[in-house]
Amino acid sequence: MTSDGTGERAVLVGAPSIGTPQEAVDEHLEELTRLAGTAGADVRSVVIQRLGRPNASTYIGKGKVEQLAGALRDHDATLAIFDDELTPAQGANLESALGVRALDRTELILDIFALRARTAEAKLQVELAQLQYLRTRLKRMWTHLSREGGGIGARGPGEQQIETDRRLIDRRLARLRRKLDHIATARVTQRRARREQFTVALVGYTNAGKSSILRGLSGAEVFVEDRLFATVDSATRICDLEGPGPILLTDTVGFIRKLPHHLIASFRATMEEISEAGLLLHVIDASAPGWEAQRDAVEAVLEEVGVTDRPVLQVFNKIDRLTHEEERALRERTAAGMRSHVLTSVVEERGLDPLREALKAAMRARLETVRVSLPAGDGARLAEAYREGEVLECAYEAGHVVILARVPAGVAGRWRESGLVVEQADAA
């Protein structure tokens, strides 16, 4: 797949199971079309075959392979992109029969991640996933160099060259893992340094609006584009809620159906940010026709990586794209027993206010309300109370500053250890 912006001409191939609803088939192929466009391909046609089970040799049937070859010729296409993962043998057989490159969904997504990665960490993670995917497909890559027959001068690279390449890949994989382990260690140190801060992670389906929400809450410049996997780099920003202190908000890589397992494993350090967060904001594109399936896909990935014990707030985003009837139906549905949620819009004035209030409430719930008397000259602790929590009352009495404040338990504990009298209190 090219990534230089010139594009390639592609024919998409969908092979849903016989019982798959047509609406789901259309939705999946629309998503594959958007993925191909993100990678720089110009989609010229779509070929569909419903399967009871995939053909072991070519995934789709022999007759459909001939139809696909005709579509590729008719549209002067250079790529056939399959919506499902192909085995190495299926890929090799298809390329031989079609005369063009045959990509599967996994390879397409890996290419997009390679194109979109900006930070050093993301580039290492993507390269690791690509090499893991490539390692099992070396034989397919050497097919065009093989020769029939035997004897001196007639033998191709064969298994010896494949094994050499595997060893080279294994060494590179080991180096990449060591580098990512160093990054993971640094992340652990960073998390320890901020363990008293309220950390929140944005998760969600790709293009649900996570980066837009990060920018809207933090005011920081964050790259935003209406495109699948517009960003694949994690970003953490400080958000001042003008209430009980700031939060650390992290935008994570977007999820998608059939997210490659190699990619999930490679982004281990990023996934750890999710597992350590005090709250997950599951951003859902409320305007997407199949938002329920997208929600379920995200929850499946979270379960796969072992993130099942974090508190979750569902954020139904892009409600500005709904009609009044659709918005009313969504509000009625979410009010009828759905888990904690808010409805937001990043384009409407005050459209993020419901999320800000929910975050303030979540942060207050983890703070300890105390009354403490500080020496009038103890500006450091007074500043800490304002910086790390929320000062509710402040009065000056005989050389002391008496404050009623909500602060993290760690802050209150340090004050007690220093000899200050810290009393539990109720907020007014």
Short mmCIF file of C-alpha atoms in Angstrom, two decimals:
data_model
loop_
_atom_site.label_atom_id
_atom_site.label_comp_id
_atom_site.label_asym_id
_atom_site.label_seq_id
_atom_site.Cartn_x
_atom_site.Cartn_y
_atom_site.Cartn_z
CA MET A 1 0.00 0.00 0.00
CA THR A 2 1.41 3.36 -0.91
CA SER A 3 1.56 6.09 1.67
CA ASP A 4 2.88 8.94 -0.49
CA GLY A 5 -0.52 10.40 -1.24
CA THR A 6 -0.57 9.30 -4.90
CA GLY A 7 -2.99 6.47 -4.15
CA GLU A 8 -3.66 3.10 -5.69
CA ARG A 9 -6.79 1.76 -7.33
CA ALA A 10 -8.49 -0.92 -5.26
CA VAL A 11 -11.31 -3.42 -5.42
CA LEU A 12 -12.75 -4.40 -2.05
CA VAL A 13 -13.79 -7.95 -1.23
CA GLY A 14 -16.38 -8.80 1.41
CA ALA A 15 -17.09 -12.41 2.35
CA PRO A 16 -19.69 -12.33 5.13
CA SER A 17 -21.22 -15.46 6.52
CA ILE A 18 -24.56 -16.49 5.06
CA GLY A 19 -26.56 -15.37 8.08
CA THR A 20 -25.07 -11.86 8.35
CA PRO A 21 -27.77 -9.14 7.95
CA GLN A 22 -27.36 -7.03 4.81
CA GLU A 23 -27.27 -3.86 6.94
CA ALA A 24 -24.22 -5.18 8.78
CA VAL A 25 -22.57 -6.18 5.49
CA ASP A 26 -23.05 -2.68 4.07
CA GLU A 27 -21.76 -1.08 7.27
CA HIS A 28 -18.61 -3.23 7.35
CA LEU A 29 -17.79 -2.53 3.70
CA GLU A 30 -18.38 1.20 4.22
CA GLU A 31 -15.87 1.05 7.05
CA LEU A 32 -13.39 -0.86 4.85
CA THR A 33 -13.86 1.82 2.17
CA ARG A 34 -12.97 4.52 4.71
CA LEU A 35 -9.95 2.52 5.89
CA ALA A 36 -8.74 2.17 2.30
CA GLY A 37 -9.20 5.90 1.76
CA THR A 38 -7.24 6.68 4.91
CA ALA A 39 -4.38 4.57 3.53
CA GLY A 40 -4.48 6.44 0.22
CA ALA A 41 -6.38 4.00 -2.00
CA ASP A 42 -9.07 4.93 -4.52
CA VAL A 43 -11.82 2.32 -4.21
CA ARG A 44 -13.19 1.48 -7.66
CA SER A 45 -15.50 -1.47 -6.99
CA VAL A 46 -16.74 -3.98 -4.42
CA VAL A 47 -17.12 -7.75 -4.79
CA ILE A 48 -19.22 -9.71 -2.28
CA GLN A 49 -19.71 -13.42 -1.71
CA ARG A 50 -21.66 -14.89 1.19
CA LEU A 51 -19.86 -17.94 2.55
CA GLY A 52 -20.84 -20.91 4.62
CA ARG A 53 -17.15 -21.21 5.39
CA PRO A 54 -14.01 -19.73 3.78
CA ASN A 55 -12.29 -21.61 0.96
CA ALA A 56 -9.07 -23.03 2.38
CA SER A 57 -7.13 -22.16 -0.78
CA THR A 58 -8.40 -18.73 -1.82
CA TYR A 59 -10.87 -17.70 0.92
CA ILE A 60 -13.58 -17.01 -1.70
CA GLY A 61 -14.77 -19.56 -4.27
CA LYS A 62 -13.12 -20.25 -7.63
CA GLY A 63 -15.88 -18.56 -9.61
CA LYS A 64 -15.75 -15.47 -7.39
CA VAL A 65 -11.96 -15.31 -7.86
CA GLU A 66 -12.55 -15.15 -11.63
CA GLN A 67 -15.16 -12.43 -11.12
CA LEU A 68 -12.73 -10.49 -8.92
CA ALA A 69 -10.01 -10.80 -11.56
CA GLY A 70 -12.42 -9.35 -14.13
CA ALA A 71 -13.32 -6.43 -11.85
CA LEU A 72 -9.63 -5.68 -11.30
CA ARG A 73 -9.04 -5.62 -15.06
CA ASP A 74 -12.15 -3.55 -15.80
CA HIS A 75 -11.15 -0.88 -13.29
CA ASP A 76 -7.40 -1.06 -13.95
CA ALA A 77 -7.03 -1.75 -10.23
CA THR A 78 -3.73 -2.56 -8.55
CA LEU A 79 -5.00 -3.93 -5.23
CA ALA A 80 -7.55 -6.39 -3.92
CA ILE A 81 -8.42 -5.64 -0.28
CA PHE A 82 -10.21 -8.31 1.77
CA ASP A 83 -12.30 -7.43 4.83
CA ASP A 84 -11.05 -10.50 6.70
CA GLU A 85 -7.63 -11.88 7.54
CA LEU A 86 -6.08 -14.15 4.93
CA THR A 87 -3.73 -17.01 5.70
CA PRO A 88 -0.29 -16.82 4.05
CA ALA A 89 -1.32 -19.58 1.63
CA GLN A 90 -4.57 -17.85 0.70
CA GLY A 91 -2.73 -14.60 0.07
CA ALA A 92 -0.14 -16.29 -2.14
CA ASN A 93 -2.77 -18.20 -4.13
CA LEU A 94 -4.89 -15.10 -4.66
CA GLU A 95 -1.95 -13.01 -5.84
CA SER A 96 -1.00 -15.75 -8.28
CA ALA A 97 -4.55 -15.96 -9.64
CA LEU A 98 -5.24 -12.22 -9.72
CA GLY A 99 -1.87 -10.86 -10.79
CA VAL A 100 -2.09 -8.00 -8.27
CA ARG A 101 -1.36 -7.54 -4.59
CA ALA A 102 -3.93 -9.07 -2.22
CA LEU A 103 -4.18 -7.34 1.18
CA ASP A 104 -6.29 -8.31 4.13
CA ARG A 105 -7.84 -6.04 6.76
CA THR A 106 -4.99 -6.61 9.22
CA GLU A 107 -2.29 -5.55 6.75
CA LEU A 108 -4.35 -2.50 5.75
CA ILE A 109 -4.73 -1.35 9.37
CA LEU A 110 -1.02 -1.92 10.04
CA ASP A 111 -0.20 0.22 7.00
CA ILE A 112 -2.44 3.02 8.27
CA PHE A 113 -0.80 2.91 11.68
CA ALA A 114 2.64 3.08 10.06
CA LEU A 115 1.47 6.09 8.03
CA ARG A 116 -0.07 7.89 11.02
CA ALA A 117 2.46 7.18 13.78
CA ARG A 118 4.30 10.33 14.83
CA THR A 119 5.98 9.70 18.17
CA ALA A 120 9.00 7.45 18.59
CA GLU A 121 7.00 5.11 20.83
CA ALA A 122 4.15 4.70 18.34
CA LYS A 123 6.60 4.00 15.51
CA LEU A 124 8.29 1.29 17.59
CA GLN A 125 4.91 -0.24 18.47
CA VAL A 126 3.77 -0.31 14.84
CA GLU A 127 7.06 -1.77 13.59
CA LEU A 128 6.81 -4.52 16.21
CA ALA A 129 3.30 -5.41 15.04
CA GLN A 130 4.30 -5.33 11.37
CA LEU A 131 7.28 -7.62 11.90
CA GLN A 132 5.20 -10.08 13.91
CA TYR A 133 2.69 -10.17 11.07
CA LEU A 134 5.42 -10.44 8.42
CA ARG A 135 7.30 -13.26 10.11
CA THR A 136 4.64 -15.85 9.28
CA ARG A 137 4.43 -14.67 5.66
CA LEU A 138 8.07 -14.89 4.55
CA LYS A 139 7.44 -17.95 2.40
CA ARG A 140 4.80 -16.03 0.45
CA MET A 141 7.25 -13.17 -0.09
CA TRP A 142 9.92 -15.49 -1.54
CA THR A 143 7.53 -17.26 -3.94
CA HIS A 144 8.39 -14.98 -6.85
CA LEU A 145 12.11 -15.84 -6.51
CA SER A 146 11.73 -19.62 -6.38
CA ARG A 147 12.79 -21.86 -9.26
CA GLU A 148 11.64 -25.27 -10.28
CA GLY A 149 14.06 -28.14 -10.68
CA GLY A 150 17.31 -28.79 -8.89
CA GLY A 151 21.01 -28.87 -9.41
CA ILE A 152 23.74 -26.26 -9.44
CA GLY A 153 22.54 -22.85 -10.48
CA ALA A 154 18.89 -23.92 -10.45
CA ARG A 155 18.12 -23.71 -6.76
CA GLY A 156 16.28 -20.68 -5.40
CA PRO A 157 16.71 -19.10 -1.97
CA GLY A 158 14.32 -21.66 -0.50
CA GLU A 159 14.10 -22.45 3.17
CA GLN A 160 17.66 -21.36 3.97
CA GLN A 161 16.96 -17.75 3.02
CA ILE A 162 13.59 -17.82 4.80
CA GLU A 163 15.26 -19.05 7.99
CA THR A 164 17.92 -16.35 7.66
CA ASP A 165 15.24 -13.71 7.33
CA ARG A 166 13.38 -15.12 10.31
CA ARG A 167 16.50 -14.87 12.44
CA LEU A 168 17.01 -11.25 11.34
CA ILE A 169 13.39 -10.45 12.18
CA ASP A 170 13.66 -12.21 15.55
CA ARG A 171 16.73 -10.13 16.44
CA ARG A 172 14.96 -6.93 15.42
CA LEU A 173 11.87 -7.96 17.41
CA ALA A 174 14.02 -8.53 20.48
CA ARG A 175 15.56 -5.05 20.14
CA LEU A 176 12.14 -3.45 19.70
CA ARG A 177 10.78 -5.22 22.77
CA ARG A 178 13.74 -4.03 24.85
CA LYS A 179 13.17 -0.43 23.75
CA LEU A 180 9.46 -0.66 24.50
CA ASP A 181 10.22 -2.23 27.89
CA HIS A 182 12.35 0.85 28.71
CA ILE A 183 9.44 3.07 27.70
CA ALA A 184 7.06 1.00 29.84
CA THR A 185 9.42 1.38 32.81
CA ALA A 186 9.49 5.15 32.29
CA ARG A 187 5.69 5.18 32.18
CA VAL A 188 5.55 3.36 35.52
CA THR A 189 7.81 6.03 37.02
CA GLN A 190 5.61 8.76 35.60
CA ARG A 191 2.48 7.14 37.00
CA ARG A 192 4.06 6.87 40.46
CA ALA A 193 4.91 10.57 40.35
CA ARG A 194 1.29 11.48 39.60
CA ARG A 195 -0.49 8.82 41.64
CA GLU A 196 -2.28 11.46 43.72
CA GLN A 197 -3.68 13.14 40.61
CA PHE A 198 -6.99 12.13 39.10
CA THR A 199 -6.17 10.34 35.85
CA VAL A 200 -8.80 9.83 33.16
CA ALA A 201 -8.39 7.88 29.91
CA LEU A 202 -10.40 8.36 26.73
CA VAL A 203 -11.26 5.12 24.95
CA GLY A 204 -13.57 4.49 22.05
CA TYR A 205 -14.08 3.45 18.48
CA THR A 206 -11.90 5.20 15.93
CA ASN A 207 -13.26 8.59 14.85
CA ALA A 208 -15.72 8.78 17.76
CA GLY A 209 -14.30 12.19 18.68
CA LYS A 210 -11.82 11.43 21.48
CA SER A 211 -9.18 13.90 20.28
CA SER A 212 -11.79 16.62 19.85
CA ILE A 213 -12.95 16.09 23.43
CA LEU A 214 -9.34 16.21 24.68
CA ARG A 215 -8.84 19.50 22.86
CA GLY A 216 -12.16 20.88 24.08
CA LEU A 217 -11.49 20.08 27.74
CA SER A 218 -7.81 21.00 27.85
CA GLY A 219 -7.66 23.89 25.40
CA ALA A 220 -4.42 22.38 24.07
CA GLU A 221 -3.66 21.99 20.39
CA VAL A 222 -4.39 18.39 19.42
CA PHE A 223 -4.51 17.09 15.86
CA VAL A 224 -8.12 16.41 14.84
CA GLU A 225 -9.38 15.08 11.50
CA ASP A 226 -12.61 13.42 10.36
CA ARG A 227 -10.87 10.23 9.30
CA LEU A 228 -10.44 6.73 10.69
CA PHE A 229 -7.25 6.52 12.78
CA ALA A 230 -6.44 10.20 12.23
CA THR A 231 -4.17 9.85 15.28
CA VAL A 232 -2.55 6.72 16.66
CA ASP A 233 -0.32 8.40 19.24
CA SER A 234 -1.39 8.68 22.86
CA ALA A 235 -1.42 12.18 24.34
CA THR A 236 -1.85 13.38 27.93
CA ARG A 237 -2.99 16.90 28.80
CA ILE A 238 -3.82 18.72 32.03
CA CYS A 239 -7.45 19.83 32.21
CA ASP A 240 -8.52 22.52 34.67
CA LEU A 241 -12.16 21.90 35.54
CA GLU A 242 -12.39 25.12 37.58
CA GLY A 243 -13.46 23.14 40.57
CA PRO A 244 -11.82 20.38 42.59
CA GLY A 245 -8.41 20.65 40.98
CA PRO A 246 -7.01 19.57 37.61
CA ILE A 247 -7.21 16.15 36.02
CA LEU A 248 -4.78 14.34 33.73
CA LEU A 249 -6.65 13.32 30.58
CA THR A 250 -5.09 10.79 28.20
CA ASP A 251 -6.26 10.17 24.64
CA THR A 252 -5.57 6.59 23.55
CA VAL A 253 -5.53 4.83 20.22
CA GLY A 254 -8.94 4.23 18.70
CA PHE A 255 -10.36 0.74 18.51
CA ILE A 256 -12.07 -0.94 15.57
CA ARG A 257 -13.74 -4.23 14.69
CA LYS A 258 -11.25 -7.04 14.11
CA LEU A 259 -8.41 -4.98 15.56
CA PRO A 260 -5.22 -6.99 14.82
CA HIS A 261 -4.03 -8.94 17.85
CA HIS A 262 -0.40 -8.07 17.05
CA LEU A 263 -1.32 -4.39 17.25
CA ILE A 264 -3.07 -4.77 20.61
CA ALA A 265 -0.03 -6.56 22.04
CA SER A 266 2.38 -3.97 20.63
CA PHE A 267 0.49 -1.09 22.27
CA ARG A 268 0.93 -2.71 25.69
CA ALA A 269 2.36 0.44 27.30
CA THR A 270 -0.57 2.51 26.06
CA MET A 271 -3.02 -0.11 27.30
CA GLU A 272 -1.39 0.12 30.74
CA GLU A 273 -2.36 3.79 30.83
CA ILE A 274 -5.96 2.64 30.47
CA SER A 275 -5.66 -0.05 33.14
CA GLU A 276 -4.20 2.46 35.66
CA ALA A 277 -6.68 5.27 35.01
CA GLY A 278 -9.06 6.29 37.77
CA LEU A 279 -11.89 6.63 35.25
CA LEU A 280 -12.47 5.59 31.63
CA LEU A 281 -14.45 7.84 29.32
CA HIS A 282 -15.91 5.53 26.67
CA VAL A 283 -16.59 7.92 23.79
CA ILE A 284 -19.39 6.71 21.49
CA ASP A 285 -20.35 8.35 18.18
CA ALA A 286 -24.07 8.79 18.79
CA SER A 287 -24.59 9.67 15.11
CA ALA A 288 -23.20 6.35 13.84
CA PRO A 289 -26.01 4.02 12.68
CA GLY A 290 -24.28 1.04 14.29
CA TRP A 291 -23.04 2.65 17.47
CA GLU A 292 -24.14 -0.34 19.54
CA ALA A 293 -21.82 -2.65 17.57
CA GLN A 294 -19.00 -0.12 17.88
CA ARG A 295 -19.56 0.09 21.63
CA ASP A 296 -19.48 -3.69 21.88
CA ALA A 297 -16.26 -3.87 19.84
CA VAL A 298 -14.53 -1.46 22.23
CA GLU A 299 -15.73 -3.38 25.27
CA ALA A 300 -14.46 -6.62 23.70
CA VAL A 301 -10.97 -5.16 23.26
CA LEU A 302 -10.94 -3.84 26.82
CA GLU A 303 -11.88 -7.29 28.05
CA GLU A 304 -9.17 -8.85 25.87
CA VAL A 305 -6.48 -6.68 27.43
CA GLY A 306 -7.83 -7.30 30.93
CA VAL A 307 -9.32 -3.87 31.64
CA THR A 308 -12.62 -4.82 33.26
CA ASP A 309 -12.42 -3.31 36.73
CA ARG A 310 -12.18 0.41 35.89
CA PRO A 311 -15.17 2.71 36.45
CA VAL A 312 -16.59 3.76 33.08
CA LEU A 313 -18.56 6.82 32.01
CA GLN A 314 -20.15 6.49 28.58
CA VAL A 315 -19.90 9.70 26.56
CA PHE A 316 -22.38 9.87 23.69
CA ASN A 317 -20.68 12.37 21.41
CA LYS A 318 -21.71 14.21 18.22
CA ILE A 319 -25.32 14.70 19.31
CA ASP A 320 -25.32 17.84 17.15
CA ARG A 321 -25.60 15.49 14.16
CA LEU A 322 -28.87 13.98 15.41
CA THR A 323 -32.35 15.15 14.53
CA HIS A 324 -34.56 16.29 17.42
CA GLU A 325 -36.44 12.99 17.22
CA GLU A 326 -33.21 10.95 17.25
CA GLU A 327 -31.82 12.90 20.19
CA ARG A 328 -35.04 12.51 22.15
CA ALA A 329 -35.04 8.74 21.47
CA LEU A 330 -31.41 8.48 22.58
CA ARG A 331 -32.08 10.40 25.80
CA GLU A 332 -35.08 8.19 26.57
CA ARG A 333 -33.06 5.06 25.92
CA THR A 334 -30.07 6.12 28.00
CA ALA A 335 -32.35 7.19 30.84
CA ALA A 336 -34.00 3.76 30.90
CA GLY A 337 -31.36 1.89 32.83
CA MET A 338 -28.17 2.35 30.82
CA ARG A 339 -24.93 2.72 32.79
CA SER A 340 -23.50 6.14 33.77
CA HIS A 341 -23.51 8.40 30.75
CA VAL A 342 -23.55 11.95 29.39
CA LEU A 343 -24.45 13.41 25.99
CA THR A 344 -21.96 15.82 24.45
CA SER A 345 -21.08 17.89 21.42
CA VAL A 346 -17.74 19.55 20.75
CA VAL A 347 -19.22 22.00 18.23
CA GLU A 348 -22.18 23.34 20.20
CA GLU A 349 -21.64 26.12 22.73
CA ARG A 350 -21.37 24.58 26.20
CA GLY A 351 -21.75 21.18 24.56
CA LEU A 352 -19.08 19.70 26.86
CA ASP A 353 -20.56 21.10 30.07
CA PRO A 354 -22.34 17.84 31.00
CA LEU A 355 -19.02 16.01 30.78
CA ARG A 356 -17.22 18.67 32.82
CA GLU A 357 -19.83 18.39 35.59
CA ALA A 358 -19.61 14.58 35.54
CA LEU A 359 -15.82 14.76 35.84
CA LYS A 360 -16.07 17.20 38.73
CA ALA A 361 -18.46 14.86 40.53
CA ALA A 362 -16.17 11.87 39.91
CA MET A 363 -13.18 13.79 41.24
CA ARG A 364 -15.02 15.04 44.33
CA ALA A 365 -16.02 11.47 45.13
CA ARG A 366 -12.36 10.50 45.52
CA LEU A 367 -11.40 13.50 47.66
CA GLU A 368 -11.39 13.75 51.44
CA THR A 369 -13.19 16.74 52.95
CA VAL A 370 -11.12 18.14 55.85
CA ARG A 371 -10.80 21.18 58.06
CA VAL A 372 -7.25 22.20 58.89
CA SER A 373 -5.57 25.16 60.57
CA LEU A 374 -2.38 26.28 58.79
CA PRO A 375 0.18 28.76 60.10
CA ALA A 376 -0.33 32.08 58.34
CA GLY A 377 3.14 31.81 56.79
CA ASP A 378 2.58 28.30 55.42
CA GLY A 379 1.89 29.42 51.88
CA ALA A 380 3.18 26.15 50.42
CA ARG A 381 0.45 23.99 51.96
CA LEU A 382 -2.22 26.55 51.20
CA ALA A 383 -1.09 26.58 47.58
CA GLU A 384 -1.12 22.76 47.60
CA ALA A 385 -4.73 22.77 48.78
CA TYR A 386 -5.74 25.04 45.90
CA ARG A 387 -3.60 23.17 43.37
CA GLU A 388 -4.47 19.57 44.27
CA GLY A 389 -8.02 19.98 45.53
CA GLU A 390 -10.82 22.43 46.11
CA VAL A 391 -10.87 25.04 48.88
CA LEU A 392 -14.44 25.56 50.06
CA GLU A 393 -13.88 28.01 52.93
CA CYS A 394 -10.93 30.10 54.01
CA ALA A 395 -10.77 32.24 57.19
CA TYR A 396 -7.95 33.96 59.11
CA GLU A 397 -7.86 33.44 62.89
CA ALA A 398 -5.11 34.58 65.26
CA GLY A 399 -2.13 34.01 62.99
CA HIS A 400 -3.60 30.94 61.30
CA VAL A 401 -5.49 30.22 58.11
CA VAL A 402 -8.37 27.81 58.71
CA ILE A 403 -9.54 26.13 55.56
CA LEU A 404 -12.29 23.68 54.66
CA ALA A 405 -11.13 21.82 51.61
CA ARG A 406 -11.53 18.71 49.50
CA VAL A 407 -8.08 17.20 48.95
CA PRO A 408 -6.67 13.83 47.89
CA ALA A 409 -6.21 11.35 50.72
CA GLY A 410 -2.46 11.42 50.16
CA VAL A 411 -2.31 15.17 50.74
CA ALA A 412 -4.38 14.90 53.94
CA GLY A 413 -2.13 12.06 55.10
CA ARG A 414 1.04 14.09 54.61
CA TRP A 415 -0.46 16.98 56.54
CA ARG A 416 -1.29 14.66 59.45
CA GLU A 417 2.21 13.18 59.41
CA SER A 418 3.69 16.68 59.62
CA GLY A 419 1.83 17.32 62.89
CA LEU A 420 -1.07 19.39 61.63
CA VAL A 421 -4.48 18.78 63.15
CA VAL A 422 -6.60 17.58 60.22
CA GLU A 423 -10.26 16.95 61.03
CA GLN A 424 -12.81 15.13 58.88
CA ALA A 425 -15.58 17.48 57.87
CA ASP A 426 -18.74 17.64 55.82
CA ALA A 427 -18.91 19.94 52.83
CA ALA A 428 -21.50 22.65 53.17
#
